[in-house]
Amino acid sequence: MSSKVFAAQLVQQKFRKGPAKRASLSRTSVLPGAVAHIWAKQHSGAQRAEAFVRAFLKRSMPRMSQQALEDHLQRKAVVLEYFTHRKQKEKRKKSKGLSAKQRRELRLFDIKPEQQRYSLFLPLHELWKQYIRDLCNGLKPDTQPQMIQAKLLKADLHGAIVSVTKSKCPSYVGVTGILLQETKHVFKIITKEDRLKVIPKLNCVFTVEIDGFISYIYGSKFQLRSSERSAKKFKAKGTIDL
């Protein structure tokens, strides 16, 4: 018997002894060149491919049982032509508000002539007084005027009765009414004669009276929107010019 035939029989006997022996064989060494050559000649076509795959799996996964390897070899993947697409979440578009120019064109803040009545806004004035009383903790007689002044400078003045005491324009002096709208530069006031007056803040001094307390507002230092005033720190000054 030649050495080549003996080597082939030896390999076949070792592979028939069970998975443990084959695993030890794959862990110890790779098949010698002469034995691999004989093994390749004996298996051709599909048998050769199957034998290669089995040997490769044995070397790659020596701890796996023979049954598990058979399951891996017999497993089939089914490829379907149709597959479901993941539904993409629709991004919600943030609604953009109107610009200042668009609001002016639409006249959103204009008060209609039929609504320019002093009696119509008296309930608003009552609400404002209650709001200031709550803000100043009741407006007690022993309350410090400086504290009330500081609170009023940052408070919302819509609904307050405002009077013009000083102004470089004499026609503005003495105008009194309920404040309906406040912008950065003007006050819109409705008088008892049901007239809507637009008073600029610049070069004017206003007074606000509630429960006997009178607060002075210098319009030249007050050119802010009501939302901006709440965060601004006003400094006390001895004299302020118009």
Coordinates of C-alpha atoms in Angstrom, one line a residue:
M1 CA 0.0 0.0 0.0
S2 CA 1.4 3.4 -1.0
S3 CA 1.9 6.2 1.4
K4 CA -0.7 8.4 -0.4
V5 CA -3.4 5.8 -0.1
F6 CA -2.6 5.2 3.5
A7 CA -2.7 9.0 4.3
A8 CA -6.2 9.2 2.7
Q9 CA -7.5 6.3 4.7
L10 CA -6.1 7.8 7.8
V11 CA -8.0 11.1 7.2
Q12 CA -11.2 9.3 6.5
Q13 CA -11.0 7.3 9.7
K14 CA -10.4 10.4 11.8
F15 CA -13.4 12.2 10.2
R16 CA -15.6 9.1 11.0
K17 CA -14.8 9.1 14.7
G18 CA -17.2 11.8 15.6
P19 CA -17.3 15.6 16.1
A20 CA -15.0 15.7 19.0
K21 CA -12.2 14.1 17.1
R22 CA -12.8 16.2 14.1
A23 CA -12.8 19.4 16.2
S24 CA -9.5 18.4 17.8
L25 CA -8.1 17.7 14.3
S26 CA -9.1 21.2 13.1
R27 CA -7.7 22.9 16.2
T28 CA -4.3 21.2 16.1
S29 CA -3.2 21.8 12.5
V30 CA -4.3 22.4 8.9
L31 CA -4.4 19.4 6.5
P32 CA -0.9 18.6 5.1
G33 CA -0.3 19.4 1.4
A34 CA -0.2 15.8 0.2
V35 CA -3.4 14.8 2.1
A36 CA -5.2 17.9 0.8
H37 CA -4.2 17.1 -2.7
I38 CA -5.6 13.6 -2.5
W39 CA -8.7 14.8 -0.8
A40 CA -9.3 17.3 -3.6
K41 CA -9.0 14.7 -6.3
Q42 CA -11.5 12.4 -4.6
H43 CA -14.2 15.1 -4.4
S44 CA -15.2 17.0 -7.5
G45 CA -18.0 19.5 -8.3
A46 CA -20.7 19.8 -5.7
Q47 CA -19.1 17.2 -3.4
R48 CA -15.9 19.2 -3.4
A49 CA -17.6 22.4 -2.5
E50 CA -19.7 20.8 0.2
A51 CA -16.6 19.2 1.7
F52 CA -14.7 22.5 1.7
V53 CA -17.6 24.3 3.4
R54 CA -17.8 21.6 6.1
A55 CA -14.1 21.7 6.7
F56 CA -14.1 25.5 6.8
L57 CA -17.0 25.5 9.4
K58 CA -15.1 23.0 11.5
R59 CA -12.0 25.1 11.5
S60 CA -13.9 28.4 12.1
M61 CA -16.3 27.1 14.8
P62 CA -14.6 24.1 16.5
R63 CA -16.8 24.3 19.6
M64 CA -20.1 24.0 17.7
S65 CA -21.8 20.6 17.6
Q66 CA -22.3 18.6 14.4
Q67 CA -26.1 19.2 14.6
A68 CA -25.6 22.9 14.8
L69 CA -23.3 22.8 11.8
E70 CA -25.9 20.9 9.8
D71 CA -28.5 23.5 10.7
H72 CA -26.2 26.2 9.4
L73 CA -25.7 24.3 6.1
Q74 CA -29.4 23.6 5.6
R75 CA -30.6 27.1 6.4
K76 CA -32.0 28.9 3.4
A77 CA -32.7 32.6 3.1
V78 CA -35.8 33.7 1.1
V79 CA -35.4 37.0 -0.7
L80 CA -38.7 38.8 -1.4
E81 CA -39.1 41.3 -4.1
Y82 CA -41.4 43.5 -2.0
F83 CA -40.2 45.1 1.2
T84 CA -41.9 47.6 3.4
H85 CA -40.6 51.1 3.5
R86 CA -40.2 52.8 6.9
K87 CA -42.6 55.6 7.3
Q88 CA -40.8 58.8 7.7
K89 CA -42.1 61.1 10.3
E90 CA -43.5 64.2 8.8
K91 CA -41.6 67.3 10.0
R92 CA -44.0 69.8 11.4
K93 CA -43.4 73.2 9.8
K94 CA -43.4 76.0 12.3
S95 CA -46.0 78.5 11.4
K96 CA -44.4 81.9 10.8
G97 CA -46.1 84.8 12.3
L98 CA -47.0 88.0 10.5
S99 CA -44.3 90.6 10.1
A100 CA -44.8 94.1 11.4
K101 CA -45.4 95.4 7.9
Q102 CA -48.1 92.8 7.3
R103 CA -49.8 93.7 10.6
R104 CA -49.8 97.3 9.6
E105 CA -51.3 96.5 6.2
L106 CA -54.0 94.4 7.7
R107 CA -54.7 97.1 10.4
L108 CA -54.9 94.5 13.1
F109 CA -54.3 96.9 15.9
D110 CA -56.5 99.8 14.7
I111 CA -59.4 100.6 16.9
K112 CA -62.6 101.0 14.8
P113 CA -64.5 104.3 15.2
E114 CA -67.6 102.6 16.6
Q115 CA -65.4 101.1 19.4
Q116 CA -63.8 104.4 20.4
R117 CA -66.0 104.9 23.5
Y118 CA -64.7 105.8 26.9
S119 CA -67.4 103.8 28.7
L120 CA -66.6 100.7 26.8
F121 CA -63.1 100.5 28.5
L122 CA -64.1 101.3 32.0
P123 CA -64.2 97.6 32.9
L124 CA -60.6 97.4 31.6
H125 CA -59.6 100.1 34.0
E126 CA -61.2 98.3 37.0
L127 CA -59.2 95.2 36.1
W128 CA -56.0 97.2 35.9
K129 CA -56.5 98.6 39.3
Q130 CA -57.0 95.2 40.8
Y131 CA -53.9 94.0 39.0
I132 CA -51.8 96.8 40.5
R133 CA -53.2 96.2 44.0
D134 CA -52.2 92.6 43.8
L135 CA -48.8 93.5 42.4
C136 CA -48.1 96.0 45.2
N137 CA -49.5 93.8 48.0
G138 CA -52.6 95.9 48.6
L139 CA -51.4 99.5 48.3
K140 CA -51.5 100.1 52.1
P141 CA -51.1 103.7 53.4
D142 CA -47.7 102.8 54.9
T143 CA -46.4 101.4 51.6
Q144 CA -43.2 103.2 50.4
P145 CA -43.8 105.3 47.3
Q146 CA -40.4 104.2 45.8
M147 CA -41.6 100.6 45.8
I148 CA -44.8 101.5 44.0
Q149 CA -42.9 103.6 41.5
A150 CA -40.6 100.7 40.8
K151 CA -43.5 98.3 40.3
L152 CA -45.4 100.7 38.0
L153 CA -42.4 101.3 35.8
K154 CA -42.3 97.5 35.0
A155 CA -46.1 96.9 35.1
D156 CA -48.5 96.6 32.2
L157 CA -50.2 100.0 31.8
H158 CA -53.0 99.0 29.5
G159 CA -56.2 100.2 31.2
A160 CA -54.5 102.8 33.4
I161 CA -55.8 106.4 33.5
V162 CA -52.8 108.5 32.2
S163 CA -52.5 112.2 32.2
V164 CA -50.0 114.5 30.4
T165 CA -48.6 117.0 32.9
K166 CA -45.7 118.4 30.9
S167 CA -44.8 118.5 27.3
K168 CA -42.9 120.6 24.8
C169 CA -46.0 120.6 22.7
P170 CA -48.7 122.7 24.7
S171 CA -51.6 121.0 23.0
Y172 CA -50.7 117.7 24.7
V173 CA -50.8 119.1 28.3
G174 CA -53.9 118.2 30.2
V175 CA -54.9 115.2 28.0
T176 CA -56.3 112.5 30.3
G177 CA -57.8 109.1 29.4
I178 CA -57.6 105.4 29.6
L179 CA -54.5 103.9 28.0
L180 CA -55.5 101.5 25.2
Q181 CA -52.3 100.8 23.3
E182 CA -48.6 101.3 24.1
T183 CA -45.9 101.0 21.5
K184 CA -42.2 101.8 21.7
H185 CA -42.8 105.5 21.0
V186 CA -46.4 106.5 21.6
F187 CA -49.4 106.1 24.0
K188 CA -52.9 105.7 22.5
I189 CA -55.4 107.2 25.0
I190 CA -59.2 107.3 24.9
T191 CA -60.6 110.5 26.5
K192 CA -63.9 111.0 28.3
E193 CA -65.1 112.8 25.1
D194 CA -64.7 109.5 23.2
R195 CA -61.6 110.8 21.3
L196 CA -58.6 108.7 20.6
K197 CA -55.4 110.6 21.2
V198 CA -52.0 109.5 20.1
I199 CA -49.4 111.0 22.4
P200 CA -45.6 110.6 21.7
K201 CA -43.5 109.6 24.7
L202 CA -40.7 111.8 23.7
N203 CA -40.5 115.2 25.5
C204 CA -43.6 114.4 27.6
V205 CA -44.2 113.7 31.3
F206 CA -47.1 111.5 32.3
T207 CA -48.8 110.8 35.6
V208 CA -50.5 107.6 36.7
E209 CA -52.8 107.8 39.8
I210 CA -54.2 104.9 41.8
D211 CA -55.7 104.9 45.3
G212 CA -54.0 108.2 46.1
F213 CA -50.6 107.3 44.9
I214 CA -49.3 109.4 42.0
S215 CA -46.4 108.1 39.8
Y216 CA -44.5 110.2 37.3
I217 CA -43.4 108.7 34.0
Y218 CA -40.8 110.5 31.9
G219 CA -41.5 109.5 28.3
S220 CA -38.1 110.3 27.0
K221 CA -36.7 107.6 29.3
F222 CA -39.6 105.3 28.8
Q223 CA -39.3 104.5 25.1
L224 CA -39.5 100.8 25.4
R225 CA -42.1 98.2 24.6
S226 CA -44.2 96.9 27.5
S227 CA -42.6 93.5 27.1
E228 CA -39.1 95.0 27.3
R229 CA -39.8 97.1 30.3
S230 CA -40.3 94.1 32.6
A231 CA -36.6 93.2 32.3
K232 CA -35.1 96.7 32.4
K233 CA -33.6 98.2 35.5
F234 CA -34.6 101.9 35.9
K235 CA -32.1 104.1 37.8
A236 CA -33.4 106.8 40.1
K237 CA -32.2 110.3 39.1
G238 CA -32.5 113.6 40.8
T239 CA -33.6 115.7 37.9
I240 CA -34.7 114.6 34.4
D241 CA -35.1 117.0 31.5
L242 CA -37.8 116.8 29.0

